[in-house]
PDB file of C-alpha atoms and ligand atoms in Angstrom:
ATOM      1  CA  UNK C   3       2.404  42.543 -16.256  1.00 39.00           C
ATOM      2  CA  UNK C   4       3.259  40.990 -13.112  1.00 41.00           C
ATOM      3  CA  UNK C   5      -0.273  39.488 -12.810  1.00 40.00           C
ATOM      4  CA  UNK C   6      -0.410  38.012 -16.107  1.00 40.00           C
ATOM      5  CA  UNK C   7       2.708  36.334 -16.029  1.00 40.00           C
ATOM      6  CA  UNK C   8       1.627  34.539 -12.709  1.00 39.00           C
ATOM      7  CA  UNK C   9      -1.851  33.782 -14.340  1.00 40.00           C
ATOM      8  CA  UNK C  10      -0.083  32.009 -17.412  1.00 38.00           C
ATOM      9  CA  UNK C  11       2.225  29.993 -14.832  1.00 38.00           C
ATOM     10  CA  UNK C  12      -0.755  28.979 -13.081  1.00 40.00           C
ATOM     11  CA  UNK C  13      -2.487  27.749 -15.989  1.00 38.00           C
ATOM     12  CA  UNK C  14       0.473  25.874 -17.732  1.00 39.00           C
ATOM     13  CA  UNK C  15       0.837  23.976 -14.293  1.00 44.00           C
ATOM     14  CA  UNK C  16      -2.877  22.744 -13.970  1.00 42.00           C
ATOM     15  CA  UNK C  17      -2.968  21.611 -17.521  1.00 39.00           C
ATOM     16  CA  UNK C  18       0.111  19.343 -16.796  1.00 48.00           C
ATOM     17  CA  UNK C  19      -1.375  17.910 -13.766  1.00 55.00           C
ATOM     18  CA  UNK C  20      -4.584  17.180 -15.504  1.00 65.00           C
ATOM     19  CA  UNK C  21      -7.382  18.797 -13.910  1.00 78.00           C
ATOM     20  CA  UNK C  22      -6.100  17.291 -10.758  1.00 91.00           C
ATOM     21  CA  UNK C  23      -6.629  19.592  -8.006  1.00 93.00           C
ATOM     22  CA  UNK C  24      -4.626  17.772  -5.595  1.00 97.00           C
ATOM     23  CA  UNK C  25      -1.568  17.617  -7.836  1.00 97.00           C
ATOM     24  CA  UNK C  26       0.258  20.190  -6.057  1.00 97.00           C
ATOM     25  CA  UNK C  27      -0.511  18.514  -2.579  1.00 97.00           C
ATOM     26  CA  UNK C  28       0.333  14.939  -4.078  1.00 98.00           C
ATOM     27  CA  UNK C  29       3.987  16.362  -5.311  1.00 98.00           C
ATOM     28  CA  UNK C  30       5.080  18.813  -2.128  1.00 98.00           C
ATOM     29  CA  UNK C  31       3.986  14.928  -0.532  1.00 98.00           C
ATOM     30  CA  UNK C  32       6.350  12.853  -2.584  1.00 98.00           C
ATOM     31  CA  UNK C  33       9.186  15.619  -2.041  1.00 98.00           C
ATOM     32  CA  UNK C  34       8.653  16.478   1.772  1.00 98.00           C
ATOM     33  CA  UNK C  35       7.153  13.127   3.012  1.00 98.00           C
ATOM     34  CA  UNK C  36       8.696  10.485   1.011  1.00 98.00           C
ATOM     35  CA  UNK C  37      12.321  11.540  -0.830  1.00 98.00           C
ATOM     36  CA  UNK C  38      13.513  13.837   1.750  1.00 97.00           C
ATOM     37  CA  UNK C  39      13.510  10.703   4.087  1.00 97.00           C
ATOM     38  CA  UNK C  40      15.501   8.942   2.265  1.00 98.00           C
ATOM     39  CA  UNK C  41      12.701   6.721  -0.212  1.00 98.00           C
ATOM     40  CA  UNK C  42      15.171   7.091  -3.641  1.00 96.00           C
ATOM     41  CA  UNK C  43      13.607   3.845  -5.623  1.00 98.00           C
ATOM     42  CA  UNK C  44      12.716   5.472  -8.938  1.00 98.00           C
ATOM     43  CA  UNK C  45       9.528   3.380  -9.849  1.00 98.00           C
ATOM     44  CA  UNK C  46       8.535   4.089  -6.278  1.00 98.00           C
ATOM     45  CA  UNK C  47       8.448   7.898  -6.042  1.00 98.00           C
ATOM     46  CA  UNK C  48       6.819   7.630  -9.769  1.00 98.00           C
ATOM     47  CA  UNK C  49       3.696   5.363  -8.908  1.00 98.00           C
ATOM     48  CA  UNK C  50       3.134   7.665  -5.364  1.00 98.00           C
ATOM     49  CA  UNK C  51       3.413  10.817  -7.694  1.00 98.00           C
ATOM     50  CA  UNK C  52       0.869   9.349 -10.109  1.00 98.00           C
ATOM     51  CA  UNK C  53      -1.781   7.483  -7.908  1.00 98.00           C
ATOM     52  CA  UNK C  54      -4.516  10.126  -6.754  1.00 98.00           C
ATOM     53  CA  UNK C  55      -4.455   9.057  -2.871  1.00 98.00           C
ATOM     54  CA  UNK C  56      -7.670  11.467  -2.443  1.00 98.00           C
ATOM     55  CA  UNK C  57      -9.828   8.765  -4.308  1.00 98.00           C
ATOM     56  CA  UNK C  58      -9.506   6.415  -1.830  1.00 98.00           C
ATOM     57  CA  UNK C  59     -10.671   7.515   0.951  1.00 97.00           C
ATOM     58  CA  UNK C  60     -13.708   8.594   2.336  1.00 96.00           C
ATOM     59  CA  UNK C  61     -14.798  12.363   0.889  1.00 96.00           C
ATOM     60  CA  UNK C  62     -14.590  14.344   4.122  1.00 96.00           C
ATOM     61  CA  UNK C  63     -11.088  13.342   4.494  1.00 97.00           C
ATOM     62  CA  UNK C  64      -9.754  14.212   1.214  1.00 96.00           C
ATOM     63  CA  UNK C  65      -8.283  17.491   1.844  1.00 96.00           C
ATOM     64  CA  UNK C  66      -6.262  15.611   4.193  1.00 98.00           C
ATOM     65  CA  UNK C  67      -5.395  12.625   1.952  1.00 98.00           C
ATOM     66  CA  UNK C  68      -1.927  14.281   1.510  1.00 98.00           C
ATOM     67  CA  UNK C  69      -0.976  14.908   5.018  1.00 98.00           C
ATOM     68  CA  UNK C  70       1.739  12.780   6.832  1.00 97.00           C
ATOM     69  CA  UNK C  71      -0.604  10.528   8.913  1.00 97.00           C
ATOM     70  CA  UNK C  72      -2.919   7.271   8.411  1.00 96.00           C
ATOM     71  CA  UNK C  73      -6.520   7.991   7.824  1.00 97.00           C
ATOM     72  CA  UNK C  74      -9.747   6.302   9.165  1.00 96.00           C
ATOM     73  CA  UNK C  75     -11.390   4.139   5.843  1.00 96.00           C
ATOM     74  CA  UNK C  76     -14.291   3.192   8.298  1.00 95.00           C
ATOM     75  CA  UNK C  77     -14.849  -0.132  10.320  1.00 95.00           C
ATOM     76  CA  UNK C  78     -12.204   0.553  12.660  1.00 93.00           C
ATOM     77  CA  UNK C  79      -9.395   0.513  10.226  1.00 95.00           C
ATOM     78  CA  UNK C  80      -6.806   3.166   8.494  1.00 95.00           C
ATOM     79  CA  UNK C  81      -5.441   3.820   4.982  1.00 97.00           C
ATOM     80  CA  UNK C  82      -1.437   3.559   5.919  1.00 96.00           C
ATOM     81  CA  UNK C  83       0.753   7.195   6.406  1.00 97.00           C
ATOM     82  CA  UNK C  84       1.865   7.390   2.988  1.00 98.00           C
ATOM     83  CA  UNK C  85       5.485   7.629   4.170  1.00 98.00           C
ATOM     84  CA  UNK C  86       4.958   3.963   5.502  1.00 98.00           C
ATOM     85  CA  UNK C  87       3.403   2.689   2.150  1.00 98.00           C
ATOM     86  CA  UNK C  88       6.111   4.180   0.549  1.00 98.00           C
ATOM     87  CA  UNK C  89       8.801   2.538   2.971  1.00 98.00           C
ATOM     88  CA  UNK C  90       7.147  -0.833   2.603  1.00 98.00           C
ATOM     89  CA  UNK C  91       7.027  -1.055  -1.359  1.00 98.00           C
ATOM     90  CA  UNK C  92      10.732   0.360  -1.891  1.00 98.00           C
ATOM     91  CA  UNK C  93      11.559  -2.442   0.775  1.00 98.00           C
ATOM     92  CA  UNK C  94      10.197  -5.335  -1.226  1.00 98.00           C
ATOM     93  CA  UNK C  95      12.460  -4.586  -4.160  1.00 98.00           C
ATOM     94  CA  UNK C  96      10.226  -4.946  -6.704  1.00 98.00           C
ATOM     95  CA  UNK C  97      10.306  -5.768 -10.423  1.00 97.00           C
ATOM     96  CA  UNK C  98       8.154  -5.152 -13.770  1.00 96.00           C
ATOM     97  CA  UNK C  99       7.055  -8.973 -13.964  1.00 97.00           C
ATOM     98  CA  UNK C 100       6.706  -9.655 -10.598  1.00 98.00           C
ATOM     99  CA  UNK C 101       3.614 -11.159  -8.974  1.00 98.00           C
ATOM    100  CA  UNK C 102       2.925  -9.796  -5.759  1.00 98.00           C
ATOM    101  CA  UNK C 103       0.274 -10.592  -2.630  1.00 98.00           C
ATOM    102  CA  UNK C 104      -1.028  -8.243  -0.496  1.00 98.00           C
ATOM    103  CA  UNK C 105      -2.818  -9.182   2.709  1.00 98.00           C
ATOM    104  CA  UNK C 106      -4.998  -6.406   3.999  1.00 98.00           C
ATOM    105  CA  UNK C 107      -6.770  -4.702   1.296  1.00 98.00           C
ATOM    106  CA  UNK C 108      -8.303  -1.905   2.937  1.00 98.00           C
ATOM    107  CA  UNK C 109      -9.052   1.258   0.628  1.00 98.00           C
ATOM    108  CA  UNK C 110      -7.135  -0.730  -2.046  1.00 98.00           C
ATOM    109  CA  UNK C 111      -4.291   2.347  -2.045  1.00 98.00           C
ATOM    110  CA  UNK C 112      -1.447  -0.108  -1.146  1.00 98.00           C
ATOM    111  CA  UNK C 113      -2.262  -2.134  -3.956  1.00 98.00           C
ATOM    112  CA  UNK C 114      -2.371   0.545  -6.656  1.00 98.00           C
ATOM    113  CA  UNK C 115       0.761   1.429  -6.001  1.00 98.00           C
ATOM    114  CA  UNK C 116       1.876  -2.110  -6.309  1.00 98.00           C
ATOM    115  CA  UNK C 117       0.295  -2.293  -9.359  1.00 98.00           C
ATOM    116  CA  UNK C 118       1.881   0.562 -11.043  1.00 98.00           C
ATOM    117  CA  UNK C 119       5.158  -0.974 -10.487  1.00 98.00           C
ATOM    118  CA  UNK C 120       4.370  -4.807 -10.998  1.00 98.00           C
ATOM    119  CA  UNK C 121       2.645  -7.463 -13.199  1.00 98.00           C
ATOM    120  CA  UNK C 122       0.081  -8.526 -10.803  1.00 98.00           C
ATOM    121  CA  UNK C 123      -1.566  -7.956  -7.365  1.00 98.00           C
ATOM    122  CA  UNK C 124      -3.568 -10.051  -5.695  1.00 98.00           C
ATOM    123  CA  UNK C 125      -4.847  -8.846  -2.433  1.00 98.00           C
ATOM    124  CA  UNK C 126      -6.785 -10.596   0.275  1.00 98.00           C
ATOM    125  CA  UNK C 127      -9.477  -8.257   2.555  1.00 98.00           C
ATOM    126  CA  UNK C 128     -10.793  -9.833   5.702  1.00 97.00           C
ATOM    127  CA  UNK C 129     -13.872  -7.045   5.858  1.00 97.00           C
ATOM    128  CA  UNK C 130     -16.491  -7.903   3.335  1.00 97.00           C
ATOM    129  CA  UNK C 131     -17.763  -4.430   2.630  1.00 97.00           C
ATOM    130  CA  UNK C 132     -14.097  -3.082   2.339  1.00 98.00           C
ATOM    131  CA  UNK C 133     -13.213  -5.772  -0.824  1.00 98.00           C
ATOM    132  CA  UNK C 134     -16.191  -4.927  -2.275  1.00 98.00           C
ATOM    133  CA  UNK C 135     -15.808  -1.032  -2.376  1.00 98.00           C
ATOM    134  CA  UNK C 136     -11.873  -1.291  -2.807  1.00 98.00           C
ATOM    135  CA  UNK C 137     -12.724  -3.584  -5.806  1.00 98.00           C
ATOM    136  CA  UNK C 138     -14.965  -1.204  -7.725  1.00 98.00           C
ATOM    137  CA  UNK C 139     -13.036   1.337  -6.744  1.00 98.00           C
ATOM    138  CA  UNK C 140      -9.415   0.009  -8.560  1.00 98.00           C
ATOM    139  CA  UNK C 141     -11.880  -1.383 -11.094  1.00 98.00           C
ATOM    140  CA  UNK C 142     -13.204   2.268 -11.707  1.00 98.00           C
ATOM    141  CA  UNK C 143      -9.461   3.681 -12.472  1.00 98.00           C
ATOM    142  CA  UNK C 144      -9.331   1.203 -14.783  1.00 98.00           C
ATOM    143  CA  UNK C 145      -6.616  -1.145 -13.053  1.00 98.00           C
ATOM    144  CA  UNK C 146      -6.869  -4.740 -14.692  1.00 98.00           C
ATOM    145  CA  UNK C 147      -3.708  -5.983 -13.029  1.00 98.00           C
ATOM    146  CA  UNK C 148      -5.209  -5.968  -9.180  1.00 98.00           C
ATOM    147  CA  UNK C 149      -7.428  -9.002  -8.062  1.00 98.00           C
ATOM    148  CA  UNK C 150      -9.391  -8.409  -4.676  1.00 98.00           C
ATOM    149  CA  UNK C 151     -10.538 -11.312  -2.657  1.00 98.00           C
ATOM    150  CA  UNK C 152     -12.816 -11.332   0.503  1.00 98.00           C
ATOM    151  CA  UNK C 153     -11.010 -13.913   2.331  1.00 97.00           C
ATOM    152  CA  UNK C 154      -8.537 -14.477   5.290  1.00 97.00           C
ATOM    153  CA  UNK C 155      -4.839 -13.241   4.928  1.00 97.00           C
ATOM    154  CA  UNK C 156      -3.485 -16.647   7.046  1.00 96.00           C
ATOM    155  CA  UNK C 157      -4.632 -19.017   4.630  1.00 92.00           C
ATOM    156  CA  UNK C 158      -3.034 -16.920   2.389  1.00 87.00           C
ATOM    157  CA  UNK C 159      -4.270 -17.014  -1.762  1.00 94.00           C
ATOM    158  CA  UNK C 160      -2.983 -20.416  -2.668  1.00 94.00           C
ATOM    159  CA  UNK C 161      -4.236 -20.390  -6.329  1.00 94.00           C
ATOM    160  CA  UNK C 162      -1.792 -17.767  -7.455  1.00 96.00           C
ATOM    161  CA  UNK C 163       1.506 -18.747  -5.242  1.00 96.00           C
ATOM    162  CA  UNK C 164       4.394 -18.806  -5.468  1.00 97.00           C
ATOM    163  CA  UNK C 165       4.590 -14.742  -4.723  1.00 98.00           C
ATOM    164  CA  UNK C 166       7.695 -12.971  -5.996  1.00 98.00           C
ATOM    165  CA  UNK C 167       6.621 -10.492  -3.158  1.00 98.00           C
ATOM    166  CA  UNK C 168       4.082 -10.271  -0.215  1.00 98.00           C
ATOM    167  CA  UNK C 169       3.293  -7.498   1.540  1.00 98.00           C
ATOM    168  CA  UNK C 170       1.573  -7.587   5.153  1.00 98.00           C
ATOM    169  CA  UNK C 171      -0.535  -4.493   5.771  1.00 98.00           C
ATOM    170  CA  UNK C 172      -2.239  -5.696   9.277  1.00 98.00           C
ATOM    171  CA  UNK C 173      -0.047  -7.331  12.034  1.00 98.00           C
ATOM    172  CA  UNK C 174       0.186 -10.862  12.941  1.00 98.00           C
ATOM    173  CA  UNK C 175       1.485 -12.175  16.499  1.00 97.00           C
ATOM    174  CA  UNK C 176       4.489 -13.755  14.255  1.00 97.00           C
ATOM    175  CA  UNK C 177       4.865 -14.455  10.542  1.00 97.00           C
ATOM    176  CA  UNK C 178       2.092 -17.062   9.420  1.00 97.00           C
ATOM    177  CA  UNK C 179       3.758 -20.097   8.093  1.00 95.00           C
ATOM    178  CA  UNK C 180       1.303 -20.031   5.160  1.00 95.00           C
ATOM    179  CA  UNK C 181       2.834 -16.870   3.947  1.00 97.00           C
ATOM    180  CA  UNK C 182       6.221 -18.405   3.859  1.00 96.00           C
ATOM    181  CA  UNK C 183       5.335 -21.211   2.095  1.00 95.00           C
ATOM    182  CA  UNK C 184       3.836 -19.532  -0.529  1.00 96.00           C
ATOM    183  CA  UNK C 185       6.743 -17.015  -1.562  1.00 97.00           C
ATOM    184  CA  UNK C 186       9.291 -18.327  -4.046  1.00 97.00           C
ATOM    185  CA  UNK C 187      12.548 -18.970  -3.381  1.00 96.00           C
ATOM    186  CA  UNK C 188      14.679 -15.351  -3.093  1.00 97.00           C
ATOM    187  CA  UNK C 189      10.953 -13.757  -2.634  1.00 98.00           C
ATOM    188  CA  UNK C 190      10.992 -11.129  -0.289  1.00 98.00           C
ATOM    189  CA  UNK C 191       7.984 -10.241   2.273  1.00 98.00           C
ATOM    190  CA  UNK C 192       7.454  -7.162   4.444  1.00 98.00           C
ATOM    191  CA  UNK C 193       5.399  -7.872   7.512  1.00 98.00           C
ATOM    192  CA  UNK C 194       4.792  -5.704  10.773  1.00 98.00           C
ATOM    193  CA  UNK C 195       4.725  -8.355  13.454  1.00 98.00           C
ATOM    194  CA  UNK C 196       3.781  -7.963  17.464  1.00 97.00           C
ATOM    195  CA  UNK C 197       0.577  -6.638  19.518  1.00 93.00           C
ATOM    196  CA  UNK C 198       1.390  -3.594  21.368  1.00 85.00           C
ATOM    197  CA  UNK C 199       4.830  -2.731  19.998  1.00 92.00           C
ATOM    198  CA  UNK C 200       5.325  -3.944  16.414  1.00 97.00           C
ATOM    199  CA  UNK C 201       8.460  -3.786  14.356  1.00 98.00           C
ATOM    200  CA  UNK C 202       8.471  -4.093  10.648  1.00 98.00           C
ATOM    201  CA  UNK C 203      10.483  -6.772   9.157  1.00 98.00           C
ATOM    202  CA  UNK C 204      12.072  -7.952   5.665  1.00 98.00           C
ATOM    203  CA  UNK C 205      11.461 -11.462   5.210  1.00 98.00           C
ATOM    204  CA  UNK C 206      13.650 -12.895   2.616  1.00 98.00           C
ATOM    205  CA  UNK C 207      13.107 -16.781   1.475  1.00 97.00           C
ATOM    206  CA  UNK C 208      16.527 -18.619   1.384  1.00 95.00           C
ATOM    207  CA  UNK C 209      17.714 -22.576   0.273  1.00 90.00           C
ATOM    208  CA  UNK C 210      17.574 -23.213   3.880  1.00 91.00           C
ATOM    209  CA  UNK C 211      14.887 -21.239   5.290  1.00 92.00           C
ATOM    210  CA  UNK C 212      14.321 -17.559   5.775  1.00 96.00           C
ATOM    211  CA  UNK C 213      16.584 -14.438   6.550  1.00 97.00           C
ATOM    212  CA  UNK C 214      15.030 -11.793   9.327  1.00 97.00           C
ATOM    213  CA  UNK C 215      15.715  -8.273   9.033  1.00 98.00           C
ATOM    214  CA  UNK C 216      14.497  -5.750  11.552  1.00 98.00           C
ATOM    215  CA  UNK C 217      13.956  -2.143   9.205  1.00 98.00           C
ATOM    216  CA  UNK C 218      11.617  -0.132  11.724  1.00 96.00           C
ATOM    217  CA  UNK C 219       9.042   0.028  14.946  1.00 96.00           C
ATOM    218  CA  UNK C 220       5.674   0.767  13.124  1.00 97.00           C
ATOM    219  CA  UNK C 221       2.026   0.591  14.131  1.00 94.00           C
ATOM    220  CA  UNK C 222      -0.735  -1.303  12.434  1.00 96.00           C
ATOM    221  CA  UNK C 223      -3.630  -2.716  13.049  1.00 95.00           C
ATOM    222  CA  UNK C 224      -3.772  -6.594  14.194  1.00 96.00           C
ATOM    223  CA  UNK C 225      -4.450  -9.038  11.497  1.00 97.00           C
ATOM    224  CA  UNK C 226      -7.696 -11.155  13.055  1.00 97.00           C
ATOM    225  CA  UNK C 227      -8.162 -14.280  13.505  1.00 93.00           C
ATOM    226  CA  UNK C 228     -11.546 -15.137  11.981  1.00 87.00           C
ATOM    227  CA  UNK C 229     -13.993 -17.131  14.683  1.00 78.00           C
ATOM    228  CA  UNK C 230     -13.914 -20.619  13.312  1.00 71.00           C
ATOM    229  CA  UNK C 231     -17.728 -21.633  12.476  1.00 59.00           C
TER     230      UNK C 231
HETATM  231  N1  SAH V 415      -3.349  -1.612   2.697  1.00 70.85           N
HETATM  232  C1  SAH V 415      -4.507  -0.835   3.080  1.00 70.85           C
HETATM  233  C2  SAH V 415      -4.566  -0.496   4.559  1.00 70.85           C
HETATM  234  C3  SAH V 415      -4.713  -1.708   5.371  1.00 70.85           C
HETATM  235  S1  SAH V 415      -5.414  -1.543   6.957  1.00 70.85           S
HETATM  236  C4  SAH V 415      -4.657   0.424   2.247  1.00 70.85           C
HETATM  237  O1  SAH V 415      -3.774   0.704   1.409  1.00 70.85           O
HETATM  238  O2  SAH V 415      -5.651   1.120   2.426  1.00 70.85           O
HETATM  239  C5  SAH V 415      -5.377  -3.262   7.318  1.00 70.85           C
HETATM  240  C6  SAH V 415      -6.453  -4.076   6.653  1.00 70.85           C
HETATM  241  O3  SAH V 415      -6.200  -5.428   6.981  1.00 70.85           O
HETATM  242  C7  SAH V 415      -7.848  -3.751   7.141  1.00 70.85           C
HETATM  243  O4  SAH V 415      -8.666  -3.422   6.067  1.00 70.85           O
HETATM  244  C8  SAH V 415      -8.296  -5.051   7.813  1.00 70.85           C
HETATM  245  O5  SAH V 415      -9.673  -5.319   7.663  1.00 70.85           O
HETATM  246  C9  SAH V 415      -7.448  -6.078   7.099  1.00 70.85           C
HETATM  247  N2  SAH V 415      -7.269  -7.349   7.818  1.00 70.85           N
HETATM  248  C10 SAH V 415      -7.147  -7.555   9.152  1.00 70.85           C
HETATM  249  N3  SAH V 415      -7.012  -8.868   9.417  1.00 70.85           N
HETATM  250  C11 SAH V 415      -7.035  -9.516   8.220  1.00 70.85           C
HETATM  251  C12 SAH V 415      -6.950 -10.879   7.832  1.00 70.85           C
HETATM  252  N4  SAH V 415      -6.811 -11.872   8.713  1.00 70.85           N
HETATM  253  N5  SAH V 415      -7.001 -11.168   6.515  1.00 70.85           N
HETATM  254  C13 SAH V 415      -7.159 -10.186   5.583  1.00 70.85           C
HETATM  255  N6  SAH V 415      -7.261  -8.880   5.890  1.00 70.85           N
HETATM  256  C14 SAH V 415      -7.197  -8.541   7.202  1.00 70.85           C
END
């Protein structure tokens, strides 16, 4: 008796999560990882609860998509902690209609995320072969709100600006003017600035300029400077 009741729990369970067999991994996540530190923002918890983190990156990592630590996505760079991507989206107070940038592609994880929660994401990847795959990929899961670009995060992505939100994912020396420029007035930007020891900051875009605020130490890696041709 015992048995069966277990067996019908079991089975009610995976049918909600979908044939998902990283659901269970994905919610102890959200609950251990990301609420229990303090990440309460609704629309935040929902879109890292619903985005299957295992699909982007690369296979022999996926039974450790879950875990609380940044992953290697190849060419020298890392899919964030998801604590951290968490952290940074709840920080740019987002909204349904907003338009956001992202500069630093990557797997194209950071973006889905965005995308669950906002109108639009445009997101700039310096590393040809990472827009390309990160593109099919969020085309494959059938996102129509994220544009990818192969293209250098300090000239920004002028066509779409003014950004109701940017968010940095590779860190500058100090924020790039270009970024500033192209937020709107009240838009708010999340940027990890420094070299060695970065600290995360909330840019906000006032009348006379912008307001600074220091939220954490973090470590990224840099944004490059392309070699000028
Ligand atoms: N947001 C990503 C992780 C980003 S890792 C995700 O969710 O997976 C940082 C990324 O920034 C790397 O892919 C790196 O190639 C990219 N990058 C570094 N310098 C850049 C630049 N100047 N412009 C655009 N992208 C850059």
């Amino acid at each position: 008796m015992f048995t069966t009741t277990l067996f019908l729990c079991a089975s009610a369970f995976a049918s909600s999560s979908g044939n998902d067999p990283f659901f269970d991994q994905r919610m102890s996540m959200v609950e251990a990882q990301i609420k229990q530190r303090g990440i309460l923002d609704p629309q935040v918890l929902a879109a890292m609860l619903k985005v299957q983190r295992h699909l982007f990156v690369p296979e022999k990592y996926q039974s450790s998509a879950y875990e609380d630590y940044p992953l290697s996505i190849g060419h020298e760079q890392t899919i964030s902690q998801p604590y951290i991507v968490a952290y940074m989206t709840e920080a740019a107070k987002l909204h349904k209609g907003d338009t956001v940038l992202e500069i630093g592609t990557g797997s194209g994880y950071q973006a889905a995320i965005l995308a669950e929660i906002v109108g639009k994401v445009y997101t700039v990847e310096l590393i040809e072969s990472l827009a390309d795959t990160a593109q099919k990929r969020l085309k494959d899961l059938g996102y129509q709100n994220i544009f990818v670009k192969q293209g250098d995060g300090y000239q920004s992505w002028k066509d779409n600006a003014p950004y109701d939100a940017i968010i940095v994912t590779a860190a500058p020396d100090s924020i790039p003017n270009a970024l500033i420029d192209q937020l709107k007035p009240g838009g708010r930007m999340v940027i990890p600035v420094g070299s060695f020891h970065q600290e995360l900051y909330l840019v906000t875009k006032t009348e006379s300029g912008i307001d600074k605020k220091l939220l954490l130490p973090v470590r990224f890696v840099p944004m490059v400077k392309p070699k000028e041709d």
